[in-house]
Coordinates of C-alpha atoms and ligand atoms in Angstrom, one line a residue:
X8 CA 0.0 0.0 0.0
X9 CA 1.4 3.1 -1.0
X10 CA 1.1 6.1 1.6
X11 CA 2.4 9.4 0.2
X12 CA 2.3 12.7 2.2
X13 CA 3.9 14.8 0.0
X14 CA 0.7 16.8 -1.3
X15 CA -0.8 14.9 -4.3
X16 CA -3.4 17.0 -5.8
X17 CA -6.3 16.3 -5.8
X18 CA -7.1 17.6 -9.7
X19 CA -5.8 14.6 -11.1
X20 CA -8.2 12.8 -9.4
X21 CA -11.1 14.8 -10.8
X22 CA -13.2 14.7 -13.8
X23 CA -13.3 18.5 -13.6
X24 CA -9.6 18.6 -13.4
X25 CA -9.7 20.7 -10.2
X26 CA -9.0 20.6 -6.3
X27 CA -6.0 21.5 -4.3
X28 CA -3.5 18.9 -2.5
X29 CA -4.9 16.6 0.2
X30 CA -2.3 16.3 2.9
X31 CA -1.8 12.6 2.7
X32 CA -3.0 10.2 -0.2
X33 CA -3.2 6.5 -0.2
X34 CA -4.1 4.0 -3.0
X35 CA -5.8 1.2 -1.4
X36 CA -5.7 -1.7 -4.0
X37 CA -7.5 -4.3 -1.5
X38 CA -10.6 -4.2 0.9
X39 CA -8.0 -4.5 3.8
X40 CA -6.0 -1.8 2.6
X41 CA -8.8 0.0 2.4
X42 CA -10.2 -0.5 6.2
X43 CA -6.7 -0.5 7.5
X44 CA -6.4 3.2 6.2
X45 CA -9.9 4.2 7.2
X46 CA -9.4 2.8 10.7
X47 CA -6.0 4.6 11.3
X48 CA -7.6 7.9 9.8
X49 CA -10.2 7.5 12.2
X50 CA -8.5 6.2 15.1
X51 CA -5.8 9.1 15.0
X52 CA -9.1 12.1 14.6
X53 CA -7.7 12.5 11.0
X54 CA -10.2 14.1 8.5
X55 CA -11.1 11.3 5.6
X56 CA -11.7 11.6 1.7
X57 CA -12.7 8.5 0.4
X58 CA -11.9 9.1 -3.7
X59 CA -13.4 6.8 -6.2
X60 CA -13.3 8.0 -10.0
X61 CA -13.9 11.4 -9.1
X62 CA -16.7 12.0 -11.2
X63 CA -19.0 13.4 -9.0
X64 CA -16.7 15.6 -7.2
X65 CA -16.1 19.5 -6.7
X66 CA -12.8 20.2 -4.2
X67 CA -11.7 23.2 -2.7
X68 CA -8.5 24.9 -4.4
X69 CA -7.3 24.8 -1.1
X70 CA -6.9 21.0 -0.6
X71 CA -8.3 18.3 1.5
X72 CA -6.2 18.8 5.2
X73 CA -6.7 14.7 5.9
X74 CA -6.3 11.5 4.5
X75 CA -7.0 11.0 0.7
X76 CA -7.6 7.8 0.3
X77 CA -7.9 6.1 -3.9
X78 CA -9.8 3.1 -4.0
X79 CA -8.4 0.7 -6.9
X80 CA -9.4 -2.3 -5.3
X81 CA -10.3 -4.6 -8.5
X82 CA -10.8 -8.1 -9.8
X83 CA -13.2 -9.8 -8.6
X84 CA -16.4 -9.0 -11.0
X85 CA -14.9 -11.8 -13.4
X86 CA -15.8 -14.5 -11.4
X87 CA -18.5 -13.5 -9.8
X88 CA -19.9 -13.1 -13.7
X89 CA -19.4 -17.1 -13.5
X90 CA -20.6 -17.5 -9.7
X91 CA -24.2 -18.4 -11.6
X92 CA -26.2 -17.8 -8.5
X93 CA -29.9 -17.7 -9.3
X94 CA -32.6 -16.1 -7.6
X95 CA -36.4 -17.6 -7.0
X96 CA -37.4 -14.6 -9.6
X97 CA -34.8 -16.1 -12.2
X98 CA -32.2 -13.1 -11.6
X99 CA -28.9 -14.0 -11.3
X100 CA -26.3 -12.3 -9.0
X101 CA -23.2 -10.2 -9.9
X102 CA -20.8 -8.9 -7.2
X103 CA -18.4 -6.7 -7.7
X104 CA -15.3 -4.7 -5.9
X105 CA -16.3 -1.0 -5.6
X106 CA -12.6 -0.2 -7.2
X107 CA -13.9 -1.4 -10.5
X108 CA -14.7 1.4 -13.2
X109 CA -18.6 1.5 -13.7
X110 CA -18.7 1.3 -17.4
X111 CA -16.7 -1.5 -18.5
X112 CA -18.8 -3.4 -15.6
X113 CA -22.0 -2.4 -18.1
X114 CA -20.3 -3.4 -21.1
X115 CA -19.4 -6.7 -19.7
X116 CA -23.3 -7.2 -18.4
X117 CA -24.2 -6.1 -22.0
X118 CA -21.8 -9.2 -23.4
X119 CA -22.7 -11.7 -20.7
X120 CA -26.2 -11.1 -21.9
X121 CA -27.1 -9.8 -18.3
X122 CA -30.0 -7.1 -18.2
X123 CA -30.4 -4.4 -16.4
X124 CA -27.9 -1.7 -15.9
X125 CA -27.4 -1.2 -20.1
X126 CA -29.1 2.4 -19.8
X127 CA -26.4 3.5 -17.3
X128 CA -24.2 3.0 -20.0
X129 CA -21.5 5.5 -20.6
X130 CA -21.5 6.9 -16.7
X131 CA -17.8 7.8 -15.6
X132 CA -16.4 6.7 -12.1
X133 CA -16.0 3.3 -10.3
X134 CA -18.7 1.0 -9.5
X135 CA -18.4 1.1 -6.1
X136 CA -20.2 4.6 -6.3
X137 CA -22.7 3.8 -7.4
X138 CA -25.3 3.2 -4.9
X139 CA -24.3 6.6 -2.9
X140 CA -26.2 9.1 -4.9
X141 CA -28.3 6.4 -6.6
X142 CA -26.9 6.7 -9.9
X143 CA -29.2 7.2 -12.8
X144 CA -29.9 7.8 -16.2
X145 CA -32.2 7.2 -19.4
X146 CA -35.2 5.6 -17.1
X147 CA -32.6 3.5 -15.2
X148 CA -31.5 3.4 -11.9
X149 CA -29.2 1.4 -9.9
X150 CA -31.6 1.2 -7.0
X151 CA -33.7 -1.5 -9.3
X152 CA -31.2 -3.8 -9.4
X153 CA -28.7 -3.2 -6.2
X154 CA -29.5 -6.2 -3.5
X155 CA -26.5 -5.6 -1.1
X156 CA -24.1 -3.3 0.0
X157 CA -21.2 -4.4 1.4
X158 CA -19.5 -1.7 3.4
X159 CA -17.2 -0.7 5.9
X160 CA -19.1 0.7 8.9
X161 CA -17.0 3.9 10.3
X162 CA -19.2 3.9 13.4
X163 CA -18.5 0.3 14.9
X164 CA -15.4 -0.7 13.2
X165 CA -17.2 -3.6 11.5
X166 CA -18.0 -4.7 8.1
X167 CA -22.0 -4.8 7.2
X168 CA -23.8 -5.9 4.2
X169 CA -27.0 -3.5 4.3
X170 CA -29.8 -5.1 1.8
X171 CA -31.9 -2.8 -0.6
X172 CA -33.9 -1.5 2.3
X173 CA -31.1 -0.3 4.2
X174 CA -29.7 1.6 1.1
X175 CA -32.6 4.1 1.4
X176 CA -32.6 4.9 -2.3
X177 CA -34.3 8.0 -3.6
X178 CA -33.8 10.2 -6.5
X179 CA -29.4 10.8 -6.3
X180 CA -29.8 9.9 -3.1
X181 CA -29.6 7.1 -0.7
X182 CA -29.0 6.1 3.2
X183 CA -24.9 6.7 2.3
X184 CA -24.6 9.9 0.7
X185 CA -23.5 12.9 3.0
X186 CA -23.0 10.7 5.6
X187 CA -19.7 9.2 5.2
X188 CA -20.2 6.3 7.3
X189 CA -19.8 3.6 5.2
X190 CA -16.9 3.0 3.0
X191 CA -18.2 0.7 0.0
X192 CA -16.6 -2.4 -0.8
X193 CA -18.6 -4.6 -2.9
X194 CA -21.8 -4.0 -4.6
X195 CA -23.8 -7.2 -5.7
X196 CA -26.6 -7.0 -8.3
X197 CA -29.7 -9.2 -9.8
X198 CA -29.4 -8.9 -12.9
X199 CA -32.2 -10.5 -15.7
X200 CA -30.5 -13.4 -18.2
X201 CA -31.9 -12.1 -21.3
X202 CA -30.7 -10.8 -24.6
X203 CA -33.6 -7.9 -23.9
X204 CA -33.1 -4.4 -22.3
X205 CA -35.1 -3.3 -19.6
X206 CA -38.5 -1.6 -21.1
X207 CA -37.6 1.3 -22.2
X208 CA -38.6 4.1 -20.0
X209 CA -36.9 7.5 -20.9
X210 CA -38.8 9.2 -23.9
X211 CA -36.4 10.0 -25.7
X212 CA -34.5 7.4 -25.9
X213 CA -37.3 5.2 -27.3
X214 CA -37.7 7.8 -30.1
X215 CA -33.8 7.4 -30.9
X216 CA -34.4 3.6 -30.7
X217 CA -37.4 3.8 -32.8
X218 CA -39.7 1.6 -30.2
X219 CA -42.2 2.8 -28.1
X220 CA -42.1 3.2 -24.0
X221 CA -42.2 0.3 -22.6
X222 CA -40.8 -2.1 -25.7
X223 CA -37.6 -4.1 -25.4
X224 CA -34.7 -3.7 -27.6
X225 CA -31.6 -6.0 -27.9
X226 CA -29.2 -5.0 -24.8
X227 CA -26.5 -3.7 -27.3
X228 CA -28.8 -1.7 -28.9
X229 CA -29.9 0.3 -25.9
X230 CA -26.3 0.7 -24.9
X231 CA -25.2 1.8 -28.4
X232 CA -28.0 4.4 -28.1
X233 CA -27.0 5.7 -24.7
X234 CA -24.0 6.0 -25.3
X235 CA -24.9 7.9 -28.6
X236 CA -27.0 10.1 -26.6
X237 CA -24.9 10.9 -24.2
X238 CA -22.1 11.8 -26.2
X239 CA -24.4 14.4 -28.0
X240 CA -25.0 16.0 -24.4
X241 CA -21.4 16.0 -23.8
X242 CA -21.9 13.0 -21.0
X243 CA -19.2 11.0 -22.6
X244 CA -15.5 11.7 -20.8
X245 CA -13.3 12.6 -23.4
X246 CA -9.9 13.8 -22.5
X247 CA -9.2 15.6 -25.7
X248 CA -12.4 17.7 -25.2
X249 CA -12.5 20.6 -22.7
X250 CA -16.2 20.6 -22.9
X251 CA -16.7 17.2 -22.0
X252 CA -14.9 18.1 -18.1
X253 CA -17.4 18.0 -16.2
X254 CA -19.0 16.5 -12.8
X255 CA -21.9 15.3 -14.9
X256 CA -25.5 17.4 -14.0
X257 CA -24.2 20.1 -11.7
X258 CA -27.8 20.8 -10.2
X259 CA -30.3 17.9 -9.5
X260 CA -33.6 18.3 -11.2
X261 CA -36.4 20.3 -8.6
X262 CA -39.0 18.3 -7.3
X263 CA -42.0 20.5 -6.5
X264 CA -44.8 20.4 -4.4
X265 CA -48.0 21.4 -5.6
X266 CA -47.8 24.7 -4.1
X267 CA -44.3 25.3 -5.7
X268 CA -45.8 24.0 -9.1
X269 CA -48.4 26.5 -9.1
X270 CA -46.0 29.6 -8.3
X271 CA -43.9 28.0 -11.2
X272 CA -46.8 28.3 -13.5
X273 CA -47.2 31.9 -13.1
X274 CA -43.8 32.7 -13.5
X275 CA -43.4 30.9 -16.3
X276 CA -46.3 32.3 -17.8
X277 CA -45.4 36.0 -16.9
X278 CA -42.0 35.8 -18.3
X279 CA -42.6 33.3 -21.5
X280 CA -46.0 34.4 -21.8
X281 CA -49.5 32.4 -21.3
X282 CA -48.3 29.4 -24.1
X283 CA -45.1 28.6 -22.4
X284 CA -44.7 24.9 -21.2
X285 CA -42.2 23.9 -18.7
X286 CA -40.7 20.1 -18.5
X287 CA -43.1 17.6 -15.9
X288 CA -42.3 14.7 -14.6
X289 CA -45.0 13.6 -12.2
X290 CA -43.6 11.7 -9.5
X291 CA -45.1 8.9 -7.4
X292 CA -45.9 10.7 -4.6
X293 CA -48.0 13.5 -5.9
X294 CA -45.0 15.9 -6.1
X295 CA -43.9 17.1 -10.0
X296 CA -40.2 16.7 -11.1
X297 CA -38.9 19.4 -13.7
X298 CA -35.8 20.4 -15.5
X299 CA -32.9 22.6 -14.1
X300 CA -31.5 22.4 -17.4
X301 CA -34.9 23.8 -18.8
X302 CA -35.4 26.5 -15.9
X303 CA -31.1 27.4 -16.4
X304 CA -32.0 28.0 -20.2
X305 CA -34.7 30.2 -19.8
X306 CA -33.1 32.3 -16.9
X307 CA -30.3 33.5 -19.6
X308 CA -27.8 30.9 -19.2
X309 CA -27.7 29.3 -22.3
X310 CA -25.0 26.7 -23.7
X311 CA -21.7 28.1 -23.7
X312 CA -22.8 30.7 -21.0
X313 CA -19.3 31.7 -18.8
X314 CA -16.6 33.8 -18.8
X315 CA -12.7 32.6 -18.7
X316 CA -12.2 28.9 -17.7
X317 CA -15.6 28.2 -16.3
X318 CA -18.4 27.5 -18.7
X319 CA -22.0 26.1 -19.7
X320 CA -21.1 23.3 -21.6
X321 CA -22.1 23.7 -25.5
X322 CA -23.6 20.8 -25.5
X323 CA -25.9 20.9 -22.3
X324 CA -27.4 23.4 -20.5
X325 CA -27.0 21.1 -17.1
X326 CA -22.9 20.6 -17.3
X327 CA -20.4 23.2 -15.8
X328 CA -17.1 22.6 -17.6
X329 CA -13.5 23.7 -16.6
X330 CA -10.8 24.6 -19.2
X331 CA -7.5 24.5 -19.1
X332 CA -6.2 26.9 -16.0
X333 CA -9.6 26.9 -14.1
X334 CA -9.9 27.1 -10.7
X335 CA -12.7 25.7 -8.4
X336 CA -13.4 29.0 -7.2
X337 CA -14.3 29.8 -11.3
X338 CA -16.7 27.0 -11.8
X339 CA -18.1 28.0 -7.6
X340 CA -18.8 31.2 -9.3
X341 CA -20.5 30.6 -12.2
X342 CA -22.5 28.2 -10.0
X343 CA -23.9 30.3 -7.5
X344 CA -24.2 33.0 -10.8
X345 CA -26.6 30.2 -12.0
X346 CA -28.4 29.4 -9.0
X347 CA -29.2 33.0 -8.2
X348 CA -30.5 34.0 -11.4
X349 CA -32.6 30.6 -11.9
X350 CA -33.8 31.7 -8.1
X351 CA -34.8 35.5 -9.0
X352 CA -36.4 34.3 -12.6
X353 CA -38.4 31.5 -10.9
X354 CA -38.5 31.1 -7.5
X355 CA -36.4 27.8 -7.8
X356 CA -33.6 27.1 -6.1
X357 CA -31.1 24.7 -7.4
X358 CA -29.4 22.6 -5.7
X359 CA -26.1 20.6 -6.7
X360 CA -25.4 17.1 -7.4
X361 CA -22.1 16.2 -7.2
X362 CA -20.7 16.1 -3.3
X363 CA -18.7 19.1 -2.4
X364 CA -15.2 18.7 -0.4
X365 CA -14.3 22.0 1.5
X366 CA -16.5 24.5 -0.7
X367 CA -20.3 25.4 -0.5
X368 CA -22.4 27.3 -2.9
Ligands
EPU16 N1 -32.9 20.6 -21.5 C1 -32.6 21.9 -21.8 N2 -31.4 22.3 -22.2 C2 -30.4 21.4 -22.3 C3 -30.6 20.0 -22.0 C4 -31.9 19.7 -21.6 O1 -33.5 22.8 -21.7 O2 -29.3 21.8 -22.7 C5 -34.2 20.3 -21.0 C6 -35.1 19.7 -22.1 O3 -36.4 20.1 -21.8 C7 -35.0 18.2 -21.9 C8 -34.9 18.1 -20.4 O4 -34.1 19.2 -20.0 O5 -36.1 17.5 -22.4 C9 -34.2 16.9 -19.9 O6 -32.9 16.8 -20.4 P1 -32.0 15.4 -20.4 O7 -32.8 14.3 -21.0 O8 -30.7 15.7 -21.0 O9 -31.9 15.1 -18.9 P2 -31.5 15.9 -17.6 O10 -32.7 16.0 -16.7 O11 -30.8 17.2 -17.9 C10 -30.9 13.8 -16.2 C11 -29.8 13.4 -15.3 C12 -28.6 12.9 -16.0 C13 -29.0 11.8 -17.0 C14 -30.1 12.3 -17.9 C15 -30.6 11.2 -18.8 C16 -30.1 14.6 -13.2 C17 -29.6 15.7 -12.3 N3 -29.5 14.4 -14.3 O12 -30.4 15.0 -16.9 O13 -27.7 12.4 -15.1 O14 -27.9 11.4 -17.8 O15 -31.2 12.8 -17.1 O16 -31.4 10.3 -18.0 O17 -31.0 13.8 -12.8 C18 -25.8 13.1 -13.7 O18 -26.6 12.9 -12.7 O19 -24.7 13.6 -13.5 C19 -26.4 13.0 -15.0 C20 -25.7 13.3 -16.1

């Protein structure tokens, strides 16, 4: 295990490209390196940063003053993809380390002809972060198919497999994220055997697919056409484009309650006048999901919005990119420049998505 306190920084750890030195780092390449190094951290009253792909992740210029600690603890997925253990609803379980990177995990499901996770297709970061905020995309979620956590528990020194319950899954959300209790170590899925996505959900995807909601495509299909979509949106990591660096959807989507719906309504109507429709997702419980990138758009901030390193991406409305040179302070500012002005045009307030290390909006 390699412990270096000689200031790595932290921007090489980012999708963003950005964040200051954490005072110690350490790559933890098994489970027990991994406990051994949160145990210490916590033993000695050392402030912890537990790093996966960094995809999801905004750090202060100034640093992390703890413990960094990498997770690359890898290899076990490949034979769990042979472990062949069936479930009495015919799904079969996949476990993997939380060390391994999310998307070739998908691909591999996509091969093995194992469905369920194809529409997460494309997401950057390590698999092991997944069930923190819930990860989501094109009518998928992770939450559907998750069955256990196994994790590190910082609060009695033990590890504990929590089932699906215990995961508290909501939308980006779930029983792990802000808490920092629980260090991930392995995620096992259920995953369908069948050579068939999912139904398709997401609308439009099924209009790129040429199906209708609900239909099943062939699993390569629907990850050949998230992955197309996503590179459109500038979703796709691509190291050569400055426009792709991003932490993914800097704002969650507003859910509103009916009140807040209502207000939205008006202000929509004064400033687009009486025809204007807004995005609505109606969600289960009576509340109504809509679109930051929509409400961002409409405020002013339109793709390519920013000055200096720290822009709207030009490809969608919801990603804040940083250039070459860019600080975190840059992309804090455009954020809270976005937030405000989405706040005084409609009464929203966004909030964002990615977890925040040392910095607040
Ligand atoms: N829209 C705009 N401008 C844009 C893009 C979108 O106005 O530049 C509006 C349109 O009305 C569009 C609607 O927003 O119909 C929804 O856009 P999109 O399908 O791109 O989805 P999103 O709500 O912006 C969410 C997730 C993404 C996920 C996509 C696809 C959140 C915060 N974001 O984005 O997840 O990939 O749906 O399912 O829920 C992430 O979490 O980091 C992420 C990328």
């Amino acid at each position: 295990m390699a412990v270096r306190c000689e200031q790595v920084d932290l921007a090489g750890y980012t999708t963003l490209r950005l964040g200051g030195p954490a005072r110690c780092f350490v790559e933890a390449t098994t489970d027990d390196e991994l406990i051994d190094t949160v145990r210490r951290a916590d033993r000695e009253g050392e402030p912890l940063l537990v790093l996966g792909g960094g995809s999801n992740l905004v750090v202060a210029d100034a640093g992390f003053p703890g413990t960094a600690v990498h997770i690359a603890t890898r290899g076990a997925s490949v034979a769990a993809f042979h472990a062949d253990r069936r479930r009495s609803d015919g799904r079969l379980l996949v476990r993997a380390r939380a060390g391994e990177e999310w998307d070739p995990f998908v691909a591999r499901c996509v091969e093995e002809g194992l469905s369920g996770v194809e529409c997460l297709s494309g997401i950057p970061g390590l698999l092991g972060a997944t069930p923190i905020q819930n990860v989501g995309a094109y009518g998928q979620d992770v939450s559907e198919t998750i069955v256990e956590v196994r994790a590190y528990d910082r609060e009695s020194g033990e590890v504990v497999v929590l089932d699906r319950d215990a995961c508290r899954f909501g939308y980006r959300t779930s029983a792990f994220k802000g808490a920092d209790r629980h260090v991930v170590l392995q995620v096992t899925f259920a995953l369908e055997p069948a050579d068939l996505s999912a139904p398709v959900r997401y609308a439009e995807l099924a209009r790129t697919l040429g199906v209708e909601p609900g239909e099943r495509v062939p699993l390569r299909d629907a990850r050949d056409a998230v992955l197309g979509l996503r590179r459109g949106k500038g979703m796709v990591l691509d190291p050569a484009d400055p426009d792709t660096r991003s932490a993914g959807s800097f704002f969650t989507n507003p859910i509103l309650d009916p009140d807040q719906l209502t207000d939205l309504e008006k202000r929509v109507g004064d400033r687009l006048g009486p025809d204007a429709v807004f995005p609505r997702y109606p969600e289960p419980d009576g509340r109504t999901k809509t679109s930051a990138a929509w409400l961002i758009d409409k405020a002013g901030f339109t793709k390519g919005y920013g000055r200096g390193p720290a822009r709207i991406s030009t490809k969608h409305t919801l990603a804040l990119t940083n250039a070459d040179g860019g600080r975190t302070d840059d992309l804090l500012a455009l954020a809270r420049e976005v937030r405000d002005g989405v706040r005084d045009a409609f009464g929203v307030t966004l909030v964002n998505e990615p977890v925040f290390v040392g910095v607040r909006l």
